[in-house]
mmCIF file of C-alpha atoms in Angstrom:
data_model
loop_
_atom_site.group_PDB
_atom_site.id
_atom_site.type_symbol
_atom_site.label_atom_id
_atom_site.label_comp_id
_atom_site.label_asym_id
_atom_site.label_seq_id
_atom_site.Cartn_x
_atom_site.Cartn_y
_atom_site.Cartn_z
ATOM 1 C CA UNK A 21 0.000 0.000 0.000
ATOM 2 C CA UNK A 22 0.819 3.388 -0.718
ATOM 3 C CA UNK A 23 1.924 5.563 2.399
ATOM 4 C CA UNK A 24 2.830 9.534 2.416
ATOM 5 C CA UNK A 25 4.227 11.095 5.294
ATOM 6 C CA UNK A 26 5.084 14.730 6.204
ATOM 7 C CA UNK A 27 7.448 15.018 9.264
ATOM 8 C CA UNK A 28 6.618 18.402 9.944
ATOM 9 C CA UNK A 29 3.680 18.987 11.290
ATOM 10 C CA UNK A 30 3.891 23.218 11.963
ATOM 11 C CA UNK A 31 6.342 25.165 10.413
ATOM 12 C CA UNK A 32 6.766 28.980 10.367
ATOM 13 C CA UNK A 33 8.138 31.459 7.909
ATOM 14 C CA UNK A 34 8.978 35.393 8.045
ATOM 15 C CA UNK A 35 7.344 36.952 5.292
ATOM 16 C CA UNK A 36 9.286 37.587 2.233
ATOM 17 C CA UNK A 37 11.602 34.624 2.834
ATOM 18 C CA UNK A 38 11.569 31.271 1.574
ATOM 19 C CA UNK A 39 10.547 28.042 3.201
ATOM 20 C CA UNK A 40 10.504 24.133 2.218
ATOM 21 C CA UNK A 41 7.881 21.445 3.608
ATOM 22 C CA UNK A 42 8.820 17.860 3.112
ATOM 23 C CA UNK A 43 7.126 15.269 1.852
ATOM 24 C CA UNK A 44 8.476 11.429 1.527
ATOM 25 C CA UNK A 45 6.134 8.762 0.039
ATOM 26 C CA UNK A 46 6.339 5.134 -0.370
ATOM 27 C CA UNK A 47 5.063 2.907 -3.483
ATOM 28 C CA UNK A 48 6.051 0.042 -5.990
ATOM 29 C CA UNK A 49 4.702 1.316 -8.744
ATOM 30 C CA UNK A 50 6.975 3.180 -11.622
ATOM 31 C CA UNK A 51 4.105 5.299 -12.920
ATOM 32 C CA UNK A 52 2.775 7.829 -10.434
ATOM 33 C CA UNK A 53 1.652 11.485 -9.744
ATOM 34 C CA UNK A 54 2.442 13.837 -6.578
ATOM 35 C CA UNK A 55 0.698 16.736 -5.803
ATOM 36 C CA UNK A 56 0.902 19.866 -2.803
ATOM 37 C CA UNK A 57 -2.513 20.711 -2.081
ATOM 38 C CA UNK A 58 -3.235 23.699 0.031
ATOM 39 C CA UNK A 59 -5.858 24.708 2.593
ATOM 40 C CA UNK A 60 -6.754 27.636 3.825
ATOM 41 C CA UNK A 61 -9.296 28.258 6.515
ATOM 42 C CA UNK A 62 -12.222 28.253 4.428
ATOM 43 C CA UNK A 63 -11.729 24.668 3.948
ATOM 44 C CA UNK A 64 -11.224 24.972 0.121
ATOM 45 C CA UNK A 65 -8.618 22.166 -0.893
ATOM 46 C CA UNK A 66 -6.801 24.289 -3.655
ATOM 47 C CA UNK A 67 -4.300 22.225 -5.821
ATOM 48 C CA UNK A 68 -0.706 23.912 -5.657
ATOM 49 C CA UNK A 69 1.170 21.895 -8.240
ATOM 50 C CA UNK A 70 1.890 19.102 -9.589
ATOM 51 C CA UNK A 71 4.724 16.332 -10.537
ATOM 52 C CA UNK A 72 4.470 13.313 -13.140
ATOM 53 C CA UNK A 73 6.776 11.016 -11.559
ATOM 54 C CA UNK A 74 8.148 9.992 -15.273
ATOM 55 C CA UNK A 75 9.364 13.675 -15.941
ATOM 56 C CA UNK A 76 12.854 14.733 -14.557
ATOM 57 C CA UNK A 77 12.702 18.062 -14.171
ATOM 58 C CA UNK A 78 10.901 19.695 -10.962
ATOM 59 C CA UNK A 79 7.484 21.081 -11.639
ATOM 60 C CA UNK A 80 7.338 25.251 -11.288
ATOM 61 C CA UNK A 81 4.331 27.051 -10.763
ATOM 62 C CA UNK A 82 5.060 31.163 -10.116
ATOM 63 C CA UNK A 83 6.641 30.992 -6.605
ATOM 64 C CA UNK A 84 6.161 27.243 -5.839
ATOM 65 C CA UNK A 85 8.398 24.760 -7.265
ATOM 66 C CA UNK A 86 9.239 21.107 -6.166
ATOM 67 C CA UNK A 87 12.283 19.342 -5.248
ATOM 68 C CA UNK A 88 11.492 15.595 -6.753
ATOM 69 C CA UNK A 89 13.977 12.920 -5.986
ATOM 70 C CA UNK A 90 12.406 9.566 -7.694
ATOM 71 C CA UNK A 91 14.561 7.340 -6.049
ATOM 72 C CA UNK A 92 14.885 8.387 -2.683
ATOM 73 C CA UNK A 93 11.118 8.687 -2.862
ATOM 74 C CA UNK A 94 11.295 12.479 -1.543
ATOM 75 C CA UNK A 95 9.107 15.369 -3.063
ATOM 76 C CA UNK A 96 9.368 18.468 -1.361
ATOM 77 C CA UNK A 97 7.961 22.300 -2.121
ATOM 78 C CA UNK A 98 10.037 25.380 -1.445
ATOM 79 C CA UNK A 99 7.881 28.510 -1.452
ATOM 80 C CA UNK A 100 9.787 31.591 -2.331
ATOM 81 C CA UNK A 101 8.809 35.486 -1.237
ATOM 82 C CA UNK A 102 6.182 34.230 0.928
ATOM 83 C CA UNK A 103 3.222 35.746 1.238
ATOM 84 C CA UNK A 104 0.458 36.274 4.560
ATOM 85 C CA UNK A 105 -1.867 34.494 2.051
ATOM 86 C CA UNK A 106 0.379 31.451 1.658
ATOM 87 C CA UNK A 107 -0.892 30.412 5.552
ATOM 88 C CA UNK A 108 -2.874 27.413 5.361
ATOM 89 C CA UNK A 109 -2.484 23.653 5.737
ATOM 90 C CA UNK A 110 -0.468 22.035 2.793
ATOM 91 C CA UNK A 111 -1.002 18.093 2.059
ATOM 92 C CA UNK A 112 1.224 16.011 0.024
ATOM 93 C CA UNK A 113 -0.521 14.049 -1.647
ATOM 94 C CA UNK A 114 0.193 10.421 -4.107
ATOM 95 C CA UNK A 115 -1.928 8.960 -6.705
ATOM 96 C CA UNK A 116 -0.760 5.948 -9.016
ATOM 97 C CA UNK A 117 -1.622 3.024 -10.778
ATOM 98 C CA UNK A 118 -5.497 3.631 -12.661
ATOM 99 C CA UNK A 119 -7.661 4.268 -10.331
ATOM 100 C CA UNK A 120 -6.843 7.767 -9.487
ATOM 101 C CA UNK A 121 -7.330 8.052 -6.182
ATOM 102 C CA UNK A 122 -5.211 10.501 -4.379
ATOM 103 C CA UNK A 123 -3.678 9.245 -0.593
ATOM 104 C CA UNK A 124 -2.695 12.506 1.530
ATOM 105 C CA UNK A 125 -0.582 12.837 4.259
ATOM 106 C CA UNK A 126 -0.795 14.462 7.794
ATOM 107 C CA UNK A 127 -0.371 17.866 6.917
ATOM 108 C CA UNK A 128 2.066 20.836 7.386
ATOM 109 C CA UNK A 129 0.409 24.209 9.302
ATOM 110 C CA UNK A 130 2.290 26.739 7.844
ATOM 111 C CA UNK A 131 2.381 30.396 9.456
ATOM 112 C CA UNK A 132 3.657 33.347 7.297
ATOM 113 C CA UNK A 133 4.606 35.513 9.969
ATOM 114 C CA UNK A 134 4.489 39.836 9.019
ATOM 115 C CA UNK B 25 -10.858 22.937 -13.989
ATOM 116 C CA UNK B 26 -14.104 21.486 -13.322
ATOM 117 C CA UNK B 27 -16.313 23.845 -11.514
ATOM 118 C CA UNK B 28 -17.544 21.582 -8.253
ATOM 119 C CA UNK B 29 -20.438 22.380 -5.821
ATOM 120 C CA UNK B 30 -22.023 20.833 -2.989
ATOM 121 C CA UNK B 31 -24.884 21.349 -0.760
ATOM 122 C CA UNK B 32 -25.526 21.637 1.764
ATOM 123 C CA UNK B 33 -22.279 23.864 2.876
ATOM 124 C CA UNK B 34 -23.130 22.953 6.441
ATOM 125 C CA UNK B 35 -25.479 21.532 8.798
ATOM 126 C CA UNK B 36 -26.091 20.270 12.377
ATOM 127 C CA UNK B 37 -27.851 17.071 13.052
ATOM 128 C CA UNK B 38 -28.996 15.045 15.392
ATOM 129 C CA UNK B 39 -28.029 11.294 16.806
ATOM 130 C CA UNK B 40 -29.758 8.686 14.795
ATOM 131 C CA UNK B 41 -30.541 10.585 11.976
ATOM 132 C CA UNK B 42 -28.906 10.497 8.163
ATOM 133 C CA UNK B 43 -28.069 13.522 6.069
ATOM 134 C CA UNK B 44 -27.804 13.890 1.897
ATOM 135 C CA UNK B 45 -24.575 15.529 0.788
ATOM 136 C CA UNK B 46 -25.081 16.832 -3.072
ATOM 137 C CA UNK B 47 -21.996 17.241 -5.483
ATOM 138 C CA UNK B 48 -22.451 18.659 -8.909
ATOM 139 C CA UNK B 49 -19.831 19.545 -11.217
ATOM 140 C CA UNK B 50 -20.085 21.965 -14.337
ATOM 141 C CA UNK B 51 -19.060 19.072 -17.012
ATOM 142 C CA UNK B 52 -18.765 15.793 -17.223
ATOM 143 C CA UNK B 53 -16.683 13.637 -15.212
ATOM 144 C CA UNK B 54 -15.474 9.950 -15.552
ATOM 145 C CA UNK B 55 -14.093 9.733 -11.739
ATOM 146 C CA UNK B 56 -15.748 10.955 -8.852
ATOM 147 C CA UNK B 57 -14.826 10.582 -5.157
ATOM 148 C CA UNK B 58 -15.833 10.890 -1.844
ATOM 149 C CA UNK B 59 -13.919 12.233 0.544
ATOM 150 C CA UNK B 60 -14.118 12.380 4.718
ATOM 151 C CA UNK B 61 -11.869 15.072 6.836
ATOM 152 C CA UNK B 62 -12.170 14.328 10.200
ATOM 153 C CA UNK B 63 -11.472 17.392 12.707
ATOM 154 C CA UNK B 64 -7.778 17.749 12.756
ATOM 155 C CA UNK B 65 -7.278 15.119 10.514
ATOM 156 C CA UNK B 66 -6.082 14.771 6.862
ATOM 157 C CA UNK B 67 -8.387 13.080 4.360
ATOM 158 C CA UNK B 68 -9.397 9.757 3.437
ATOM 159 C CA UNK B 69 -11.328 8.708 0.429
ATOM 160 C CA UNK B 70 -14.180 6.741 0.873
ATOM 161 C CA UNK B 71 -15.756 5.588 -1.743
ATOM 162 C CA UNK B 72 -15.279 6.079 -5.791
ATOM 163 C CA UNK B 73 -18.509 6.860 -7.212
ATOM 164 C CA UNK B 74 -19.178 4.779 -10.551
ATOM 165 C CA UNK B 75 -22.031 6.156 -12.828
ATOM 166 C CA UNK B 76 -24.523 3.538 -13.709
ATOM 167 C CA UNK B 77 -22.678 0.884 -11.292
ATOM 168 C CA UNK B 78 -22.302 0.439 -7.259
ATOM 169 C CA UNK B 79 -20.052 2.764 -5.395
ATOM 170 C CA UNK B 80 -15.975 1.196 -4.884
ATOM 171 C CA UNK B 81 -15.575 1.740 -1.348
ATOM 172 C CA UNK B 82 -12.211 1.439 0.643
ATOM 173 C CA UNK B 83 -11.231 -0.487 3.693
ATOM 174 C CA UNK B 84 -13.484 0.781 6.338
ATOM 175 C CA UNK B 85 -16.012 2.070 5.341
ATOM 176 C CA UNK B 86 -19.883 0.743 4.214
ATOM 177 C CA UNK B 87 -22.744 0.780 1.857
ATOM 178 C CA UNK B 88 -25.190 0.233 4.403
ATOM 179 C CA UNK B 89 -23.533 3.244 6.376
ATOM 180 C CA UNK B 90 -22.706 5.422 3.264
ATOM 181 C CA UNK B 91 -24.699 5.072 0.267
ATOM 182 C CA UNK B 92 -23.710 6.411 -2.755
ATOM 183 C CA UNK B 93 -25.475 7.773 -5.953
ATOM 184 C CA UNK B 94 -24.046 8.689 -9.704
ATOM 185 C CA UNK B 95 -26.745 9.120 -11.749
ATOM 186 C CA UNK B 96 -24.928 10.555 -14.126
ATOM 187 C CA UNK B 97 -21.233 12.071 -15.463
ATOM 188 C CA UNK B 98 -22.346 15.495 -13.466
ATOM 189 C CA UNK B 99 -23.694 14.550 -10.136
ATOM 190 C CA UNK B 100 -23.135 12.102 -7.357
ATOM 191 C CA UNK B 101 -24.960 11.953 -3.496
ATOM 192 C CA UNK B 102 -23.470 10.774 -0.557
ATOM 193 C CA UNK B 103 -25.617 9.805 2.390
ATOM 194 C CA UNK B 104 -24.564 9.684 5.619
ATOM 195 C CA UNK B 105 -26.686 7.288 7.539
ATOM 196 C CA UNK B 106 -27.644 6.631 11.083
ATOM 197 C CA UNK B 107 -25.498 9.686 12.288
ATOM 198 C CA UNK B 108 -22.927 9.357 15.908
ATOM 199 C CA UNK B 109 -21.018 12.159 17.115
ATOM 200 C CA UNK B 110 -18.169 10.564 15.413
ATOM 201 C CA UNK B 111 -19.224 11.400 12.010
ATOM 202 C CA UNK B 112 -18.422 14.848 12.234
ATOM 203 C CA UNK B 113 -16.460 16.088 9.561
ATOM 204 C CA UNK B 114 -16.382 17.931 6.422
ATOM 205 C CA UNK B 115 -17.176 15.178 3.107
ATOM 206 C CA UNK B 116 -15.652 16.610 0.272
ATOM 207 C CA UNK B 117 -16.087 15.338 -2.932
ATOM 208 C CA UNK B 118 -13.357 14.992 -6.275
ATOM 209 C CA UNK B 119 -13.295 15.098 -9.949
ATOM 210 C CA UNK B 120 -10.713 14.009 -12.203
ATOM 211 C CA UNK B 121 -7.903 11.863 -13.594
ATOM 212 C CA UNK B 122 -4.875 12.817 -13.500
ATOM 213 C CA UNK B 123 -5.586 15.541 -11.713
ATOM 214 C CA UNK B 124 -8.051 16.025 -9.227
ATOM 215 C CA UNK B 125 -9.665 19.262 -8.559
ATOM 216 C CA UNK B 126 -11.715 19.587 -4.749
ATOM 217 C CA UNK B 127 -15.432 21.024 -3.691
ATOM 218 C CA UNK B 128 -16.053 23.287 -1.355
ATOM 219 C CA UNK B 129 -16.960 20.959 1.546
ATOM 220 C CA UNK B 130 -19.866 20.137 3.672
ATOM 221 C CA UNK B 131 -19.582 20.493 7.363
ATOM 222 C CA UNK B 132 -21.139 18.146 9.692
ATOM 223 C CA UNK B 133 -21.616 18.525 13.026
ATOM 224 C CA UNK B 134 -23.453 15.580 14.682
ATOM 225 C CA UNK B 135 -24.750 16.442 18.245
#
């Protein structure tokens, strides 16, 4: 079975700087998709980005990017210039094989401090 | 993205009784899930919701406790059935493939 775990379960960033949440993930399958989901308050799960586990390069998307390392199983997300909007709860989440179903970890509280 | 909403948003119930959660989305969808988030908690799917077939559901969890509709590629119900405290939670439900885009949520509160 497919586990995720995040080992951080609160973690705290000055505005303006940048800050990484990790993410490792087990699985025996080859062909896979990761994903950081985000949410806020208002309970809206908002999808961050997003890695194909058969692509190399680290998935960008404006000030989030990904640190993907396939074989130690690792996918972590930096946030850069963080923002007081950027405080929320952020899942890591795994989905492989055909059925599509996404299993999330624990969850990182982040808090953008002003 | 698929537009997703759900109804009710919230709602407060009592012991014993069962509660319809709508989910409709803005275009047609092969895969649909249900998903519970208990307080504190992260999620856990529990069910896939197959149109014109029974509900997949994962380890866990029941038809008898949470039936499942799909009439078609646009809408899905989850019940909630015979409610105990320890069903509060928000149920969200999913849409996608490859990537899988979230409702809104409906909070439960079971007193």
């Amino acid at each position: 079975a497919q586990t995720v775990t995040q080992s951080q379960p609160e973690m705290s960033v000055q505005e303006a700087e940048t800050v990484t949440l990790s993410c490792t993930y087990d699985t025996s399958e080859s062909d896979y998709y990761l994903f950081w989901y985000k949410q806020p308050p208002s309970r809206q799960m908002i999808l961050v980005i997003r890695q194909e586990a058969y692509k190399q390069q680290n998935a960008t998307e404006n000030r989030f990017s990904v640190n993907f390392q396939k074989a130690a199983k690792s996918f972590s997300l930096k946030i850069s210039d963080s923002q007081l909007g950027d405080a929320a709860m952020y899942f890591c989440a795994y989905s492989g094989g055909s059925n599509y179903k996404l299993t999330f970890g624990k969850g990182t509280l982040l808090t953008v401090n002003p | 993205s698929a537009v997703i909403s759900q109804k009710p948003s919230r709602d407060i119930c009592q012991r014993g009784t069962s509660l319809t959660i709508q989910c409709q989305v803005d275009s047609q969808v092969t895969m649909m899930f249900w998903y519970r988030q208990q307080p504190g908690q992260s999620l856990t799917l529990i069910a896939t919701a197959n149109q014109g077939s029974e509900a997949t559901y994962e380890s866990g969890f029941v038809i008898d406790k949470f039936p499942i509709s799909r009439p078609n590629l646009t809408f899905s119900t989850l019940t909630v059935s015979n409610m105990s405290p320890e069903d509060s939670s928000i149920y969200l439900c999913s849409v996608g493939r490859d990537l899988l885009f979230f409702g809104p949520g409906t909070r439960l509160t079971v007193l």
